[in-house]
Amino acid sequence: MKSIVVLTGAGISAESGLKTFRDSGGLWEGVDVMEVASVEGWYRDREKVLEFYNVRRVQANKAQPNAAHLALKKLESKYDVQIITQNVDDLHEKAGSANVLHLHGMLREAKSEKDDNHIIDLGDKAINMGDTCPKGGQLRPNVVWFGEMVPNIEPASQIVERADAVIIIGTSLVVYPAAGLIDYAPVNAPVYVIDPSRPAYPGTGHDVTFVEKTASQGTPELVEKLLNS
Ligand code: APR
């Protein structure tokens, strides 16, 4: 079965009501991303960061997958679909996709400041100051902040190396190492980029098709074409 690797970003969740990072003038829900999604921001004001993610978690828990997420599930009927997402929501999982790798963690999970392996599923529950792991470490969102390593980048690059085709949906391709994944795609793998405002494509040597439409319009159309090809 041919492998299609799908790299998604905040744009695929936009039509499910979740804001992107750089569309709205570089503010995520009105807040400077570096204040709430960076190690410095965490040490500067933990309560502000916890509260910011508590609100995002409730919002993401209510969000429903849109036609783009559902089309990617449908693609599994003919292809081995591997989704690599920069998103921290669980919309791909809600749509039923079988293979989802999160590069930047998941909103619905918490981890301990003292123990990276202590991961708990919160659902939509809040994390408050004083919520600690058995070792006494303060709990924090299990997301990757600016200034932190991306533990899943190695397995992600190995998945992209095996791609017969790559679909990129709703990402500005400006944040590394995620944006650098495209360099691992075989040069003979066609690349499709679905985004209403055509992002600067960082890769070289690929046959790239830009679909200048929203995720919920462009993804079902491309999936139909791939299922009928
Ligand atoms: N359909 C498809 N694409 C869309 C839509 C839509 N309805 N709306 C917006 N977009 C596109 C924008 O044109 C933009 O190219 O989605 C992209 C969103 O880009 P960003 O806001 O930069 O989000 P993303 O690329 O996922 O950010 C990467 O940056 O802040 C960090 O960790 C955070 O994972 C995030 C990373």
PDB file of C-alpha atoms and ligand atoms in Angstrom:
ATOM      1  CA  MET A   1       0.000   0.000   0.000  1.00  0.00           C
ATOM      2  CA  LYS A   2       1.454   3.363  -0.937  1.00  0.00           C
ATOM      3  CA  SER A   3       2.342   5.717   1.887  1.00  0.00           C
ATOM      4  CA  ILE A   4       0.966   9.242   2.042  1.00  0.00           C
ATOM      5  CA  VAL A   5       2.467  11.472   4.726  1.00  0.00           C
ATOM      6  CA  VAL A   6       0.377  14.448   5.802  1.00  0.00           C
ATOM      7  CA  LEU A   7       2.023  17.364   7.641  1.00  0.00           C
ATOM      8  CA  THR A   8      -0.605  19.565   9.277  1.00  0.00           C
ATOM      9  CA  GLY A   9      -0.534  22.888  11.105  1.00  0.00           C
ATOM     10  CA  ALA A  10      -2.945  25.249  12.807  1.00  0.00           C
ATOM     11  CA  GLY A  11      -4.700  26.067   9.514  1.00  0.00           C
ATOM     12  CA  ILE A  12      -6.398  22.655   9.377  1.00  0.00           C
ATOM     13  CA  SER A  13      -8.042  23.363  12.736  1.00  0.00           C
ATOM     14  CA  ALA A  14      -9.049  26.945  11.858  1.00  0.00           C
ATOM     15  CA  GLU A  15     -12.426  25.887  10.407  1.00  0.00           C
ATOM     16  CA  SER A  16     -13.079  23.901  13.571  1.00  0.00           C
ATOM     17  CA  GLY A  17     -12.936  27.214  15.447  1.00  0.00           C
ATOM     18  CA  LEU A  18      -9.358  27.021  16.798  1.00  0.00           C
ATOM     19  CA  LYS A  19      -7.199  30.076  16.076  1.00  0.00           C
ATOM     20  CA  THR A  20      -3.939  29.912  14.141  1.00  0.00           C
ATOM     21  CA  PHE A  21      -0.680  31.424  15.406  1.00  0.00           C
ATOM     22  CA  ARG A  22       0.482  33.843  12.728  1.00  0.00           C
ATOM     23  CA  ASP A  23      -2.646  34.679  10.800  1.00  0.00           C
ATOM     24  CA  SER A  24      -3.938  37.077  13.415  1.00  0.00           C
ATOM     25  CA  GLY A  25      -0.929  39.341  13.377  1.00  0.00           C
ATOM     26  CA  GLY A  26       1.293  36.923  15.281  1.00  0.00           C
ATOM     27  CA  LEU A  27      -1.009  36.667  18.292  1.00  0.00           C
ATOM     28  CA  TRP A  28      -2.430  33.360  19.456  1.00  0.00           C
ATOM     29  CA  GLU A  29      -5.892  34.170  20.804  1.00  0.00           C
ATOM     30  CA  GLY A  30      -4.688  37.750  21.357  1.00  0.00           C
ATOM     31  CA  VAL A  31      -1.586  36.760  23.297  1.00  0.00           C
ATOM     32  CA  ASP A  32       2.063  36.947  22.188  1.00  0.00           C
ATOM     33  CA  VAL A  33       2.989  33.319  21.511  1.00  0.00           C
ATOM     34  CA  MET A  34       6.375  33.798  23.240  1.00  0.00           C
ATOM     35  CA  GLU A  35       4.627  34.781  26.475  1.00  0.00           C
ATOM     36  CA  VAL A  36       2.693  31.532  26.735  1.00  0.00           C
ATOM     37  CA  ALA A  37       4.496  29.022  24.490  1.00  0.00           C
ATOM     38  CA  SER A  38       8.115  29.435  25.566  1.00  0.00           C
ATOM     39  CA  VAL A  39      10.270  28.244  28.474  1.00  0.00           C
ATOM     40  CA  GLU A  40      10.966  31.890  29.414  1.00  0.00           C
ATOM     41  CA  GLY A  41       7.239  32.631  29.473  1.00  0.00           C
ATOM     42  CA  TRP A  42       6.655  29.655  31.782  1.00  0.00           C
ATOM     43  CA  TYR A  43       9.285  30.717  34.300  1.00  0.00           C
ATOM     44  CA  ARG A  44       8.143  34.331  34.067  1.00  0.00           C
ATOM     45  CA  ASP A  45       4.494  33.623  34.922  1.00  0.00           C
ATOM     46  CA  ARG A  46       3.410  30.009  35.436  1.00  0.00           C
ATOM     47  CA  GLU A  47      -0.121  30.873  36.483  1.00  0.00           C
ATOM     48  CA  LYS A  48      -0.672  32.923  33.302  1.00  0.00           C
ATOM     49  CA  VAL A  49       0.594  30.027  31.178  1.00  0.00           C
ATOM     50  CA  LEU A  50      -1.484  27.430  33.029  1.00  0.00           C
ATOM     51  CA  GLU A  51      -4.610  29.568  32.685  1.00  0.00           C
ATOM     52  CA  PHE A  52      -3.949  30.199  28.974  1.00  0.00           C
ATOM     53  CA  TYR A  53      -3.716  26.466  28.259  1.00  0.00           C
ATOM     54  CA  ASN A  54      -6.661  25.667  30.561  1.00  0.00           C
ATOM     55  CA  VAL A  55      -8.837  27.860  28.318  1.00  0.00           C
ATOM     56  CA  ARG A  56      -7.354  26.351  25.127  1.00  0.00           C
ATOM     57  CA  ARG A  57      -7.939  22.812  26.508  1.00  0.00           C
ATOM     58  CA  VAL A  58     -11.660  23.380  27.169  1.00  0.00           C
ATOM     59  CA  GLN A  59     -12.012  25.002  23.732  1.00  0.00           C
ATOM     60  CA  ALA A  60     -10.174  22.162  21.945  1.00  0.00           C
ATOM     61  CA  ASN A  61     -12.165  19.546  23.842  1.00  0.00           C
ATOM     62  CA  LYS A  62     -15.394  21.047  22.420  1.00  0.00           C
ATOM     63  CA  ALA A  63     -14.033  21.433  18.866  1.00  0.00           C
ATOM     64  CA  GLN A  64     -15.127  18.986  16.215  1.00  0.00           C
ATOM     65  CA  PRO A  65     -13.130  17.706  13.225  1.00  0.00           C
ATOM     66  CA  ASN A  66     -13.975  19.419   9.928  1.00  0.00           C
ATOM     67  CA  ALA A  67     -14.229  18.071   6.354  1.00  0.00           C
ATOM     68  CA  ALA A  68     -10.433  18.147   6.025  1.00  0.00           C
ATOM     69  CA  HIS A  69      -9.835  15.847   9.013  1.00  0.00           C
ATOM     70  CA  LEU A  70     -12.632  13.521   7.859  1.00  0.00           C
ATOM     71  CA  ALA A  71     -11.253  13.375   4.293  1.00  0.00           C
ATOM     72  CA  LEU A  72      -7.847  12.280   5.646  1.00  0.00           C
ATOM     73  CA  LYS A  73      -9.576   9.421   7.489  1.00  0.00           C
ATOM     74  CA  LYS A  74     -11.266   8.421   4.189  1.00  0.00           C
ATOM     75  CA  LEU A  75      -7.857   8.379   2.458  1.00  0.00           C
ATOM     76  CA  GLU A  76      -6.922   5.407   4.664  1.00  0.00           C
ATOM     77  CA  SER A  77      -9.218   3.198   2.549  1.00  0.00           C
ATOM     78  CA  LYS A  78      -6.563   3.112  -0.181  1.00  0.00           C
ATOM     79  CA  TYR A  79      -3.309   4.398   1.332  1.00  0.00           C
ATOM     80  CA  ASP A  80      -1.120   3.990   4.383  1.00  0.00           C
ATOM     81  CA  VAL A  81      -1.784   7.497   5.810  1.00  0.00           C
ATOM     82  CA  GLN A  82       0.725   8.805   8.351  1.00  0.00           C
ATOM     83  CA  ILE A  83      -0.237  12.135   9.901  1.00  0.00           C
ATOM     84  CA  ILE A  84       2.481  14.300  11.450  1.00  0.00           C
ATOM     85  CA  THR A  85       0.886  17.284  13.127  1.00  0.00           C
ATOM     86  CA  GLN A  86       2.252  20.431  14.761  1.00  0.00           C
ATOM     87  CA  ASN A  87      -1.146  20.896  16.392  1.00  0.00           C
ATOM     88  CA  VAL A  88      -1.797  20.198  20.048  1.00  0.00           C
ATOM     89  CA  ASP A  89      -5.512  19.573  19.559  1.00  0.00           C
ATOM     90  CA  ASP A  90      -6.876  16.034  19.047  1.00  0.00           C
ATOM     91  CA  LEU A  91      -9.026  16.697  15.971  1.00  0.00           C
ATOM     92  CA  HIS A  92      -7.209  14.103  13.861  1.00  0.00           C
ATOM     93  CA  GLU A  93      -7.887  11.512  16.583  1.00  0.00           C
ATOM     94  CA  LYS A  94     -11.534  12.612  16.822  1.00  0.00           C
ATOM     95  CA  ALA A  95     -11.833  12.114  13.039  1.00  0.00           C
ATOM     96  CA  GLY A  96     -10.589   8.533  13.517  1.00  0.00           C
ATOM     97  CA  SER A  97      -7.184   8.771  11.820  1.00  0.00           C
ATOM     98  CA  ALA A  98      -5.151   5.699  12.747  1.00  0.00           C
ATOM     99  CA  ASN A  99      -1.599   7.078  12.658  1.00  0.00           C
ATOM    100  CA  VAL A 100      -1.118  10.500  14.253  1.00  0.00           C
ATOM    101  CA  LEU A 101       2.280  11.726  15.466  1.00  0.00           C
ATOM    102  CA  HIS A 102       2.269  14.971  17.490  1.00  0.00           C
ATOM    103  CA  LEU A 103       5.461  16.996  17.109  1.00  0.00           C
ATOM    104  CA  HIS A 104       4.508  19.669  19.650  1.00  0.00           C
ATOM    105  CA  GLY A 105       2.630  17.565  22.222  1.00  0.00           C
ATOM    106  CA  MET A 106      -1.037  17.473  23.186  1.00  0.00           C
ATOM    107  CA  LEU A 107      -3.181  19.984  25.062  1.00  0.00           C
ATOM    108  CA  ARG A 108      -5.171  17.221  26.760  1.00  0.00           C
ATOM    109  CA  GLU A 109      -2.036  15.830  28.442  1.00  0.00           C
ATOM    110  CA  ALA A 110      -0.070  17.087  31.426  1.00  0.00           C
ATOM    111  CA  LYS A 111       3.493  16.239  32.425  1.00  0.00           C
ATOM    112  CA  SER A 112       5.582  16.949  35.500  1.00  0.00           C
ATOM    113  CA  GLU A 113       8.318  19.573  35.675  1.00  0.00           C
ATOM    114  CA  LYS A 114      10.429  16.941  37.430  1.00  0.00           C
ATOM    115  CA  ASP A 115       9.590  13.846  35.416  1.00  0.00           C
ATOM    116  CA  ASP A 116       9.120  13.949  31.617  1.00  0.00           C
ATOM    117  CA  ASN A 117       7.814  10.393  31.730  1.00  0.00           C
ATOM    118  CA  HIS A 118       4.973  11.268  34.107  1.00  0.00           C
ATOM    119  CA  ILE A 119       2.233  11.943  31.535  1.00  0.00           C
ATOM    120  CA  ILE A 120      -1.454  12.119  32.475  1.00  0.00           C
ATOM    121  CA  ASP A 121      -4.536  12.541  30.283  1.00  0.00           C
ATOM    122  CA  LEU A 122      -6.570  15.487  31.573  1.00  0.00           C
ATOM    123  CA  GLY A 123      -9.486  15.418  29.157  1.00  0.00           C
ATOM    124  CA  ASP A 124     -10.631  19.027  29.586  1.00  0.00           C
ATOM    125  CA  LYS A 125      -9.627  19.399  33.234  1.00  0.00           C
ATOM    126  CA  ALA A 126      -7.536  22.372  34.372  1.00  0.00           C
ATOM    127  CA  ILE A 127      -3.989  22.337  35.731  1.00  0.00           C
ATOM    128  CA  ASN A 128      -3.522  24.675  38.703  1.00  0.00           C
ATOM    129  CA  MET A 129      -0.482  25.800  40.660  1.00  0.00           C
ATOM    130  CA  GLY A 130       0.095  23.175  43.339  1.00  0.00           C
ATOM    131  CA  ASP A 131      -1.026  20.264  41.149  1.00  0.00           C
ATOM    132  CA  THR A 132       2.051  18.043  41.416  1.00  0.00           C
ATOM    133  CA  CYS A 133       3.265  14.589  40.414  1.00  0.00           C
ATOM    134  CA  PRO A 134       4.192  11.961  43.079  1.00  0.00           C
ATOM    135  CA  LYS A 135       7.762  13.358  43.011  1.00  0.00           C
ATOM    136  CA  GLY A 136       6.406  16.801  43.879  1.00  0.00           C
ATOM    137  CA  GLY A 137       7.000  18.322  40.443  1.00  0.00           C
ATOM    138  CA  GLN A 138       4.509  20.970  39.321  1.00  0.00           C
ATOM    139  CA  LEU A 139       2.284  19.717  36.514  1.00  0.00           C
ATOM    140  CA  ARG A 140       2.420  21.656  33.192  1.00  0.00           C
ATOM    141  CA  PRO A 141       0.896  21.151  29.740  1.00  0.00           C
ATOM    142  CA  ASN A 142       2.575  18.335  27.803  1.00  0.00           C
ATOM    143  CA  VAL A 143       3.341  20.637  24.876  1.00  0.00           C
ATOM    144  CA  VAL A 144       6.673  21.586  23.314  1.00  0.00           C
ATOM    145  CA  TRP A 145       7.500  25.260  23.943  1.00  0.00           C
ATOM    146  CA  PHE A 146       9.934  27.443  22.062  1.00  0.00           C
ATOM    147  CA  GLY A 147      13.327  26.696  23.560  1.00  0.00           C
ATOM    148  CA  GLU A 148      12.564  22.993  24.084  1.00  0.00           C
ATOM    149  CA  MET A 149      13.593  19.927  22.091  1.00  0.00           C
ATOM    150  CA  VAL A 150      11.086  18.200  19.776  1.00  0.00           C
ATOM    151  CA  PRO A 151      11.404  14.558  20.892  1.00  0.00           C
ATOM    152  CA  ASN A 152       9.344  13.163  17.986  1.00  0.00           C
ATOM    153  CA  ILE A 153      11.328  14.826  15.191  1.00  0.00           C
ATOM    154  CA  GLU A 154      13.485  11.710  14.640  1.00  0.00           C
ATOM    155  CA  PRO A 155      10.597   9.259  14.141  1.00  0.00           C
ATOM    156  CA  ALA A 156       8.842  11.941  12.061  1.00  0.00           C
ATOM    157  CA  SER A 157      11.789  12.286   9.674  1.00  0.00           C
ATOM    158  CA  GLN A 158      11.930   8.490   9.256  1.00  0.00           C
ATOM    159  CA  ILE A 159       8.227   8.477   8.322  1.00  0.00           C
ATOM    160  CA  VAL A 160       8.742  11.247   5.738  1.00  0.00           C
ATOM    161  CA  GLU A 161      11.708   9.374   4.209  1.00  0.00           C
ATOM    162  CA  ARG A 162       9.321   6.526   3.327  1.00  0.00           C
ATOM    163  CA  ALA A 163       6.641   8.742   1.751  1.00  0.00           C
ATOM    164  CA  ASP A 164       5.334   8.041  -1.755  1.00  0.00           C
ATOM    165  CA  ALA A 165       3.530  11.407  -1.581  1.00  0.00           C
ATOM    166  CA  VAL A 166       3.340  14.304   0.901  1.00  0.00           C
ATOM    167  CA  ILE A 167       0.383  16.554   1.650  1.00  0.00           C
ATOM    168  CA  ILE A 168       1.022  19.756   3.640  1.00  0.00           C
ATOM    169  CA  ILE A 169      -2.077  21.398   5.095  1.00  0.00           C
ATOM    170  CA  GLY A 170      -2.442  24.680   6.983  1.00  0.00           C
ATOM    171  CA  THR A 171       1.077  25.472   8.098  1.00  0.00           C
ATOM    172  CA  SER A 172       3.187  28.563   7.441  1.00  0.00           C
ATOM    173  CA  LEU A 173       6.286  26.298   7.372  1.00  0.00           C
ATOM    174  CA  VAL A 174       8.305  28.853   9.370  1.00  0.00           C
ATOM    175  CA  VAL A 175       8.876  26.912  12.602  1.00  0.00           C
ATOM    176  CA  TYR A 176      11.747  24.424  12.716  1.00  0.00           C
ATOM    177  CA  PRO A 177      12.477  21.588  13.012  1.00  0.00           C
ATOM    178  CA  ALA A 178       8.938  20.788  11.710  1.00  0.00           C
ATOM    179  CA  ALA A 179       9.360  22.870   8.557  1.00  0.00           C
ATOM    180  CA  GLY A 180      12.604  21.029   7.767  1.00  0.00           C
ATOM    181  CA  LEU A 181      10.809  17.671   7.563  1.00  0.00           C
ATOM    182  CA  ILE A 182      10.041  18.252   3.885  1.00  0.00           C
ATOM    183  CA  ASP A 183      13.763  17.878   3.087  1.00  0.00           C
ATOM    184  CA  TYR A 184      13.466  14.193   4.074  1.00  0.00           C
ATOM    185  CA  ALA A 185      10.845  13.482   1.401  1.00  0.00           C
ATOM    186  CA  PRO A 186      12.144  11.480  -1.571  1.00  0.00           C
ATOM    187  CA  VAL A 187      12.619  13.851  -4.553  1.00  0.00           C
ATOM    188  CA  ASN A 188      10.251  11.716  -6.639  1.00  0.00           C
ATOM    189  CA  ALA A 189       7.447  12.066  -4.080  1.00  0.00           C
ATOM    190  CA  PRO A 190       4.849  14.586  -5.282  1.00  0.00           C
ATOM    191  CA  VAL A 191       4.085  17.312  -2.720  1.00  0.00           C
ATOM    192  CA  TYR A 192       0.688  19.007  -2.382  1.00  0.00           C
ATOM    193  CA  VAL A 193       0.325  22.204  -0.296  1.00  0.00           C
ATOM    194  CA  ILE A 194      -3.207  23.157   0.757  1.00  0.00           C
ATOM    195  CA  ASP A 195      -3.387  26.711   2.084  1.00  0.00           C
ATOM    196  CA  PRO A 196      -5.493  29.724   0.967  1.00  0.00           C
ATOM    197  CA  SER A 197      -2.461  31.987   1.233  1.00  0.00           C
ATOM    198  CA  ARG A 198       0.396  30.132  -0.405  1.00  0.00           C
ATOM    199  CA  PRO A 199       3.184  29.721   2.218  1.00  0.00           C
ATOM    200  CA  ALA A 200       6.857  30.086   1.247  1.00  0.00           C
ATOM    201  CA  TYR A 201       7.870  26.498   0.478  1.00  0.00           C
ATOM    202  CA  PRO A 202      11.224  25.684   2.170  1.00  0.00           C
ATOM    203  CA  GLY A 203      11.935  22.460   0.262  1.00  0.00           C
ATOM    204  CA  THR A 204      13.942  22.034  -2.959  1.00  0.00           C
ATOM    205  CA  GLY A 205      13.713  19.623  -5.859  1.00  0.00           C
ATOM    206  CA  HIS A 206      10.142  18.401  -5.303  1.00  0.00           C
ATOM    207  CA  ASP A 207       7.233  18.544  -7.733  1.00  0.00           C
ATOM    208  CA  VAL A 208       4.984  20.850  -5.665  1.00  0.00           C
ATOM    209  CA  THR A 209       1.305  21.519  -6.377  1.00  0.00           C
ATOM    210  CA  PHE A 210      -0.192  24.476  -4.503  1.00  0.00           C
ATOM    211  CA  VAL A 211      -3.913  24.202  -3.755  1.00  0.00           C
ATOM    212  CA  GLU A 212      -4.852  27.754  -2.802  1.00  0.00           C
ATOM    213  CA  LYS A 213      -8.023  26.807  -0.965  1.00  0.00           C
ATOM    214  CA  THR A 214      -9.069  26.286   2.645  1.00  0.00           C
ATOM    215  CA  ALA A 215      -8.406  22.912   4.245  1.00  0.00           C
ATOM    216  CA  SER A 216     -12.071  21.947   4.289  1.00  0.00           C
ATOM    217  CA  GLN A 217     -12.413  22.723   0.564  1.00  0.00           C
ATOM    218  CA  GLY A 218      -9.061  21.621  -0.809  1.00  0.00           C
ATOM    219  CA  THR A 219      -8.512  18.447   1.228  1.00  0.00           C
ATOM    220  CA  PRO A 220     -11.686  16.544   0.218  1.00  0.00           C
ATOM    221  CA  GLU A 221     -11.069  17.485  -3.446  1.00  0.00           C
ATOM    222  CA  LEU A 222      -7.477  16.213  -3.334  1.00  0.00           C
ATOM    223  CA  VAL A 223      -8.499  13.054  -1.455  1.00  0.00           C
ATOM    224  CA  GLU A 224     -11.136  12.271  -4.096  1.00  0.00           C
ATOM    225  CA  LYS A 225      -8.516  12.678  -6.820  1.00  0.00           C
ATOM    226  CA  LEU A 226      -6.049  10.399  -4.983  1.00  0.00           C
ATOM    227  CA  LEU A 227      -8.726   7.760  -4.296  1.00  0.00           C
ATOM    228  CA  ASN A 228      -9.716   7.730  -7.977  1.00  0.00           C
ATOM    229  CA  SER A 229      -6.179   7.826  -9.410  1.00  0.00           C
TER     230      SER A 229
HETATM  231  N1  APR B   1      -7.286  26.247   5.680  1.00  0.00           N
HETATM  232  C1  APR B   1      -5.978  25.981   5.374  1.00  0.00           C
HETATM  233  N2  APR B   1      -4.951  26.763   5.789  1.00  0.00           N
HETATM  234  C2  APR B   1      -5.271  27.843   6.533  1.00  0.00           C
HETATM  235  C3  APR B   1      -6.604  28.184   6.887  1.00  0.00           C
HETATM  236  C4  APR B   1      -7.633  27.326   6.423  1.00  0.00           C
HETATM  237  N3  APR B   1      -8.920  27.585   6.698  1.00  0.00           N
HETATM  238  N4  APR B   1      -6.567  29.325   7.637  1.00  0.00           N
HETATM  239  C5  APR B   1      -5.272  29.674   7.740  1.00  0.00           C
HETATM  240  N5  APR B   1      -4.493  28.797   7.076  1.00  0.00           N
HETATM  241  C6  APR B   1      -3.038  28.777   6.930  1.00  0.00           C
HETATM  242  C7  APR B   1      -2.367  30.129   6.993  1.00  0.00           C
HETATM  243  O1  APR B   1      -2.346  30.727   5.697  1.00  0.00           O
HETATM  244  C8  APR B   1      -0.968  29.760   7.468  1.00  0.00           C
HETATM  245  O2  APR B   1      -0.121  29.442   6.371  1.00  0.00           O
HETATM  246  O3  APR B   1      -2.524  28.052   8.031  1.00  0.00           O
HETATM  247  C9  APR B   1      -1.195  28.501   8.308  1.00  0.00           C
HETATM  248  C10 APR B   1      -1.103  28.752   9.802  1.00  0.00           C
HETATM  249  O4  APR B   1       0.231  29.080  10.081  1.00  0.00           O
HETATM  250  P1  APR B   1       0.651  29.312  11.618  1.00  0.00           P
HETATM  251  O5  APR B   1      -0.364  30.155  12.293  1.00  0.00           O
HETATM  252  O6  APR B   1       2.095  29.755  11.591  1.00  0.00           O
HETATM  253  O7  APR B   1       0.537  27.878  12.279  1.00  0.00           O
HETATM  254  P2  APR B   1       1.606  26.703  12.202  1.00  0.00           P
HETATM  255  O8  APR B   1       2.344  26.707  10.917  1.00  0.00           O
HETATM  256  O9  APR B   1       0.888  25.467  12.589  1.00  0.00           O
HETATM  257  O10 APR B   1       2.618  27.097  13.399  1.00  0.00           O
HETATM  258  C11 APR B   1       3.650  26.185  13.648  1.00  0.00           C
HETATM  259  O11 APR B   1       4.346  27.498  15.554  1.00  0.00           O
HETATM  260  O12 APR B   1       3.700  28.722  17.392  1.00  0.00           O
HETATM  261  C12 APR B   1       4.230  27.504  16.986  1.00  0.00           C
HETATM  262  O13 APR B   1       4.047  25.458  18.089  1.00  0.00           O
HETATM  263  C13 APR B   1       3.312  26.393  17.380  1.00  0.00           C
HETATM  264  O14 APR B   1       2.721  24.418  16.140  1.00  0.00           O
HETATM  265  C14 APR B   1       2.869  25.816  16.050  1.00  0.00           C
HETATM  266  C15 APR B   1       3.993  26.212  15.111  1.00  0.00           C
END
